[in-house]
């Protein structure tokens, strides 16, 4: 499944917090308890790239992961550009699986 780091800013007290979740969903302010705060920004954490010995290792969390990301190695690439392309394609494929 896709995994998001959601950034929230409270419309009532102005505090900022982040929340990791499997959707871009509303959250309750941990400071003042105001509900239904929509994230103003969401980072997709369902894939990332690690560099090791001159190679770029692509990890993507599959659609079947339940309540936390479960990263699997997709492949190792010399080129960062190719690694990013592979990661983007795989993430799109996994999110299509998750949402049918
Ligand atoms: Zn608040």
PDB file of C-alpha atoms and ligand atoms in Angstrom, residues 10 13 29 32, ligand 1:
ATOM      1  CA  UNK A  10      -3.848  23.370  12.868  1.00  0.00           C
ATOM      2  CA  UNK A  13      -3.854  26.913  17.243  1.00  0.00           C
ATOM      3  CA  UNK A  29      -4.677  18.246  16.411  1.00  0.00           C
ATOM      4  CA  UNK A  32      -5.628  21.512  21.069  1.00  0.00           C
TER       5      UNK A  32
HETATM    6 ZN1  LIG B   1      -4.532  22.843  17.344  1.00  0.00          ZN
END
